[in-house]
CSV table of C-alpha atoms in Angstrom, one decimal:
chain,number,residue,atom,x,y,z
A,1005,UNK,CA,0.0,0.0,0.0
A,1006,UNK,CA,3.0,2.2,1.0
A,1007,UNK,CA,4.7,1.5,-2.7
A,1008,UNK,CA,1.3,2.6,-4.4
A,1009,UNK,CA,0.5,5.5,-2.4
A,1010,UNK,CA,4.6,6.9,-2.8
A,1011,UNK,CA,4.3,6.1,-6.7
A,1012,UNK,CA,0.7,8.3,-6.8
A,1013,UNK,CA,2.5,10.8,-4.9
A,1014,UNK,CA,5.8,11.4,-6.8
A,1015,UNK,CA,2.8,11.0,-10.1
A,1016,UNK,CA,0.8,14.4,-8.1
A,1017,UNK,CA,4.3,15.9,-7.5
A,1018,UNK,CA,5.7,16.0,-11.0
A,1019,UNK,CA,2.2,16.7,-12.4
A,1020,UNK,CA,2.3,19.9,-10.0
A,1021,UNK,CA,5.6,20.7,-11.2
A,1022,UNK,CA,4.3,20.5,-14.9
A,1023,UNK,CA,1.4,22.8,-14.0
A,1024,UNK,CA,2.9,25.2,-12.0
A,1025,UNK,CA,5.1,25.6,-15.5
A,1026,UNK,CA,2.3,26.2,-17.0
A,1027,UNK,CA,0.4,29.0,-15.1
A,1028,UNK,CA,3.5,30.8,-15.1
A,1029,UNK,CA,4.3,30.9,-18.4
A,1030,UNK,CA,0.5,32.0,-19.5
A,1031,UNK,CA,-0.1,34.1,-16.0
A,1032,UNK,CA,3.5,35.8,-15.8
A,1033,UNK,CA,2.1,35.4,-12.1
A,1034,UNK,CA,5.2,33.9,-9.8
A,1035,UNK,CA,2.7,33.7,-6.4
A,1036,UNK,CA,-0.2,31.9,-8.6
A,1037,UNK,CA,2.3,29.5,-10.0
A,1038,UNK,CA,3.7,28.8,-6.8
A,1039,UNK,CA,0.2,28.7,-4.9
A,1040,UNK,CA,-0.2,26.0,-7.4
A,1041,UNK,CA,2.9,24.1,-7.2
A,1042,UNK,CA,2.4,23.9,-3.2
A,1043,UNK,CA,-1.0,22.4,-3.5
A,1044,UNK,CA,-0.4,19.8,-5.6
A,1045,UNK,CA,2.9,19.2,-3.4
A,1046,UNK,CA,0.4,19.3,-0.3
A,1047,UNK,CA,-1.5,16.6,-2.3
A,1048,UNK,CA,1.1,14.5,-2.6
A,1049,UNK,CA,2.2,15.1,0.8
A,1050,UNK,CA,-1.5,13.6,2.2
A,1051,UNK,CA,-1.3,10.6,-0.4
A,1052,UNK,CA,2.1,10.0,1.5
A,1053,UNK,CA,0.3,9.9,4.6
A,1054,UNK,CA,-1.4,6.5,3.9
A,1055,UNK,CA,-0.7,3.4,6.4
A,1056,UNK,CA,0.0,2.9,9.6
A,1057,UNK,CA,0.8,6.6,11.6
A,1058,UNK,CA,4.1,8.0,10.8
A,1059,UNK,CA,4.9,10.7,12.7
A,1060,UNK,CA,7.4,11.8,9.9
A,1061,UNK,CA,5.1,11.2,7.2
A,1062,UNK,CA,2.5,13.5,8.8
A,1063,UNK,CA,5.1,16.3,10.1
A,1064,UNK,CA,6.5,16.4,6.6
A,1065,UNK,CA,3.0,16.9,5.3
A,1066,UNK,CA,2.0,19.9,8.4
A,1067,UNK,CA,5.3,21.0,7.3
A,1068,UNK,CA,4.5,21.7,3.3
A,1069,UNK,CA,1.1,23.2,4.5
A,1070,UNK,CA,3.0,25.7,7.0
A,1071,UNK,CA,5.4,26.4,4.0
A,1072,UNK,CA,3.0,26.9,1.6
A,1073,UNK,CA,1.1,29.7,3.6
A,1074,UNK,CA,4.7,31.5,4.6
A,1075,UNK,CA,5.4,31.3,1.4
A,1076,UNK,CA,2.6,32.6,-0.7
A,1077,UNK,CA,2.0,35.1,2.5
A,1078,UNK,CA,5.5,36.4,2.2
A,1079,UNK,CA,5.6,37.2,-2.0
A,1080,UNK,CA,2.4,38.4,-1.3
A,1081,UNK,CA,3.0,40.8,0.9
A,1082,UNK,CA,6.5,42.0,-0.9
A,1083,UNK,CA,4.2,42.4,-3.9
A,1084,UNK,CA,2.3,44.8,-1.7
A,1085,UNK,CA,5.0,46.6,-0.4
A,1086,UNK,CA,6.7,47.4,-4.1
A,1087,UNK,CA,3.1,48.2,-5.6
B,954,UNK,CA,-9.3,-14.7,24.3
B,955,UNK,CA,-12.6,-16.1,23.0
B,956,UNK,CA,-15.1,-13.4,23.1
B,957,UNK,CA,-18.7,-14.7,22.6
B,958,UNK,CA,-19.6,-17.0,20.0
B,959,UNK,CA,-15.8,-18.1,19.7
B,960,UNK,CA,-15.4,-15.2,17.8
B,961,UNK,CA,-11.1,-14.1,18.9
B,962,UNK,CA,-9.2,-11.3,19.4
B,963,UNK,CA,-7.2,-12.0,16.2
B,964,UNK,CA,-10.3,-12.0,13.9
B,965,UNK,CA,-11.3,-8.9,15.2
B,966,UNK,CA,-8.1,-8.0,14.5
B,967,UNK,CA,-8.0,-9.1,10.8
B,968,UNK,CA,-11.6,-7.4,10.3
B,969,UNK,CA,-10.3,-4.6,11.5
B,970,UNK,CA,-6.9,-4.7,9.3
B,971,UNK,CA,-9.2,-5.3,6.1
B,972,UNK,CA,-11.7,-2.1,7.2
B,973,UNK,CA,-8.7,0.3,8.0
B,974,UNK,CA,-7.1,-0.6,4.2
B,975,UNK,CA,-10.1,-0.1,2.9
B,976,UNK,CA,-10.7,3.5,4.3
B,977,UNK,CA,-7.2,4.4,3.5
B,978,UNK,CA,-7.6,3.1,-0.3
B,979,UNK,CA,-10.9,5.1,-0.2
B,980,UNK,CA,-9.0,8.2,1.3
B,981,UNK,CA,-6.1,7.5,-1.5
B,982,UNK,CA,-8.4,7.6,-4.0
B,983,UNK,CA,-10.8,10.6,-3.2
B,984,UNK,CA,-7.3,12.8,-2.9
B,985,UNK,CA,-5.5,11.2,-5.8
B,986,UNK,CA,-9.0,11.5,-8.0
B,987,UNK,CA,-9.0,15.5,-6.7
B,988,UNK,CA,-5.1,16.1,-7.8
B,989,UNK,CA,-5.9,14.6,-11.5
B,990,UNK,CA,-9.0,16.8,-11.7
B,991,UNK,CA,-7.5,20.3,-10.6
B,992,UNK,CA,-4.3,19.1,-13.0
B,993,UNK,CA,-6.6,18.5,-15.7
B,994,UNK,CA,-8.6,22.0,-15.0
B,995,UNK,CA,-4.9,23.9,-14.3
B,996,UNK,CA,-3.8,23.0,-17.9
B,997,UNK,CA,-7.1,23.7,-19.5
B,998,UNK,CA,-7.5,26.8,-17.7
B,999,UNK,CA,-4.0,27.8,-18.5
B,1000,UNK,CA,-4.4,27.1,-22.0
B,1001,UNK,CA,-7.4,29.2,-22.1
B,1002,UNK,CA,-7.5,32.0,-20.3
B,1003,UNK,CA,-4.5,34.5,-18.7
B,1004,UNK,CA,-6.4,35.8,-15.8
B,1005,UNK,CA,-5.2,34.4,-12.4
B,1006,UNK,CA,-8.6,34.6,-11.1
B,1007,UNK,CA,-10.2,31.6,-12.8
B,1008,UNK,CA,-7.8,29.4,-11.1
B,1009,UNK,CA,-9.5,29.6,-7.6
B,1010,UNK,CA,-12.3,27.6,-8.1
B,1011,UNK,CA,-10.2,25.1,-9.3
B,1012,UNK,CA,-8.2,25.5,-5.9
B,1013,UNK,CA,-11.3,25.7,-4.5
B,1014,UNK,CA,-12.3,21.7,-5.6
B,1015,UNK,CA,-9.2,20.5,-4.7
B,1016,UNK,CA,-9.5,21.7,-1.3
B,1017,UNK,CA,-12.4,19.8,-0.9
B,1018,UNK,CA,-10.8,16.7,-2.3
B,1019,UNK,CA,-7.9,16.9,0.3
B,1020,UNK,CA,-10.3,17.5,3.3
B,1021,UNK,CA,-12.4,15.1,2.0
B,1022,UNK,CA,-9.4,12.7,1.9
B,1023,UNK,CA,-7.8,13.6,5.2
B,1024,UNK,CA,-11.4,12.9,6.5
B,1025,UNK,CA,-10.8,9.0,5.4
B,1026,UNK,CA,-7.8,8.7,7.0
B,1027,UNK,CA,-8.9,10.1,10.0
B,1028,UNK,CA,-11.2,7.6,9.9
B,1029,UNK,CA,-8.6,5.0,9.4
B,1030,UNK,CA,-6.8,6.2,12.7
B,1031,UNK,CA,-10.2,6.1,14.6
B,1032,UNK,CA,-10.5,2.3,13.3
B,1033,UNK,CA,-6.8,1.5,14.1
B,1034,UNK,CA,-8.1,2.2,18.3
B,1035,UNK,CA,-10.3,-0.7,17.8
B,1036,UNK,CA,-8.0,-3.3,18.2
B,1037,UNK,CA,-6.0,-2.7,21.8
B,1038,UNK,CA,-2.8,-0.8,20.5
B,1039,UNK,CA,0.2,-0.3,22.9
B,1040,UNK,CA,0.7,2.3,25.2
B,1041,UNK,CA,3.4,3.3,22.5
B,1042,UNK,CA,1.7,2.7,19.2
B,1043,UNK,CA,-1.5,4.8,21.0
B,1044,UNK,CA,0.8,7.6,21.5
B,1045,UNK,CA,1.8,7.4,18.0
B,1046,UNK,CA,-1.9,7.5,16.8
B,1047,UNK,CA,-2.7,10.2,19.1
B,1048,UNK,CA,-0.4,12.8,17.6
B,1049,UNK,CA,-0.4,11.7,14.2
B,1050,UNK,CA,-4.4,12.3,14.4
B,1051,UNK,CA,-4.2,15.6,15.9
B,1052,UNK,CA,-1.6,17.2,13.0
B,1053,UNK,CA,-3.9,15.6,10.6
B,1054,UNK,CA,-7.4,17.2,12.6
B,1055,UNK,CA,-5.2,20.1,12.3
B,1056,UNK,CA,-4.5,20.1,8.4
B,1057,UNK,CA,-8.3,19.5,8.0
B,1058,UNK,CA,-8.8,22.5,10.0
B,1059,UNK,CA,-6.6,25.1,8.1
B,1060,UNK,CA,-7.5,23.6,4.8
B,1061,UNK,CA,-11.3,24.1,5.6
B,1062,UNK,CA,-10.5,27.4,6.4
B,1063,UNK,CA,-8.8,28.0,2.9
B,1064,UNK,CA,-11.8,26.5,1.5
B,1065,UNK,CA,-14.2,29.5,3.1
B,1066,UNK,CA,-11.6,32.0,2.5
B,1067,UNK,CA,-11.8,31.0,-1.0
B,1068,UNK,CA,-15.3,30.9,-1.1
B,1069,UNK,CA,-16.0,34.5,0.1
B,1070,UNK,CA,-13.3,35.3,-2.9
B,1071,UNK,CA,-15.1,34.2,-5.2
B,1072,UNK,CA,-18.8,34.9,-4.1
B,1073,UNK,CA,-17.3,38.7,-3.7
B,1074,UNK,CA,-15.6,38.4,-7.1
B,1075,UNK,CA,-12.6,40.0,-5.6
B,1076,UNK,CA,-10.5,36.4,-6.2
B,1077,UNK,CA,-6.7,37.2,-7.5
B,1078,UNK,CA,-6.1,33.3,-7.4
B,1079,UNK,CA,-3.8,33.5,-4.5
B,1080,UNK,CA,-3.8,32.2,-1.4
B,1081,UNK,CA,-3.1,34.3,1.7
């Protein structure tokens, strides 16, 4: 079960990748592409999470999530500041 | 030990086993299912359209999908308590349930946030 759900994951991760490419390239927006990278990495972060508790697995995943909002908050808020 | 009608301990154990895989698998698949819809939606948007905006109700139903998900494996861990778990492995369970009560949480949050975005039709397509 572990095998399948790590193979689905590294699947969501280098589809995010691919997308995040994407919306760049058509959006010329860096935070949108990035927003979209980290949910697709937060995806694969929860597919990770299947089978018995990890407590690695699961910080790792609380970890991309906390990332993802300090992330997006902080180009965010530069954008604001240079506007 | 033999619990009434002869049923034991270790097929309890094995019914249990068989329910918690399939919760997870159903949990695997609702947030695996969500990922290859908002991919899907990300290309075609981005294909389509420029504005960032249109994106958010795509982040919007994959935000669903995940909590959705998470919601199955919370289930899973609530299952796992059936069968008498060590002092240790109870631990284990405990805090691994609570980050993942607390993902739910902030990702139903982002959900609402998102919502309000759009039903103002102020949504930039990120994420605060």
């Amino acid at each position: 079960m572990r095998v399948v759900a790590d193979s689905l994951a590294v699947a969501v991760t280098g589809g995010g990748v691919l997308a995040a490419a994407l919306v760049l390239a058509r959006t010329r927006s860096p935070v949108l592409a990035l927003g979209v990278l980290l949910d697709l990495f937060t995806a694969a972060g929860l597919i990770r999470l299947t089978g018995p508790p990890d407590l690695q697995r699961t910080a790792t995943a609380a970890l991309v999530i906390l990332i993802r909002h300090l992330a997006v908050f902080g180009l965010t808020t530069g954008r604001r500041s240079s506007a | 030990m033999t619990i009434a009608g002869g049923f034991d301990e270790n097929n309890v154990a094995s019914v249990v086993a068989v329910l918690v895989r399939l919760v997870e698998s159903a949990g695997v698949g609702v947030i695996f299912l969500g990922a290859v819809v908002a991919l899907v939606r990300f290309v075609v948007m981005g294909l389509r359209h420029r504005d960032p905006a249109v994106f958010v109700p795509v982040r919007l139903v994959l935000g669903r999908f995940l909590t959705l998900g998470l919601e199955f494996q919370l289930a899973a861990d609530i299952l796992r308590t059936a069968v008498a778990p060590s002092f240790r492995e109870l631990g284990q369970l405990a805090a691994v349930a609570t980050i993942r009560t607390a993902l739910n949480f902030f990702l139903g949050r982002e959900i609402r946030e998102e919502r309000d975005q759009i039903a103002r039709g102020t949504a930039t397509g990120v994420r605060p």
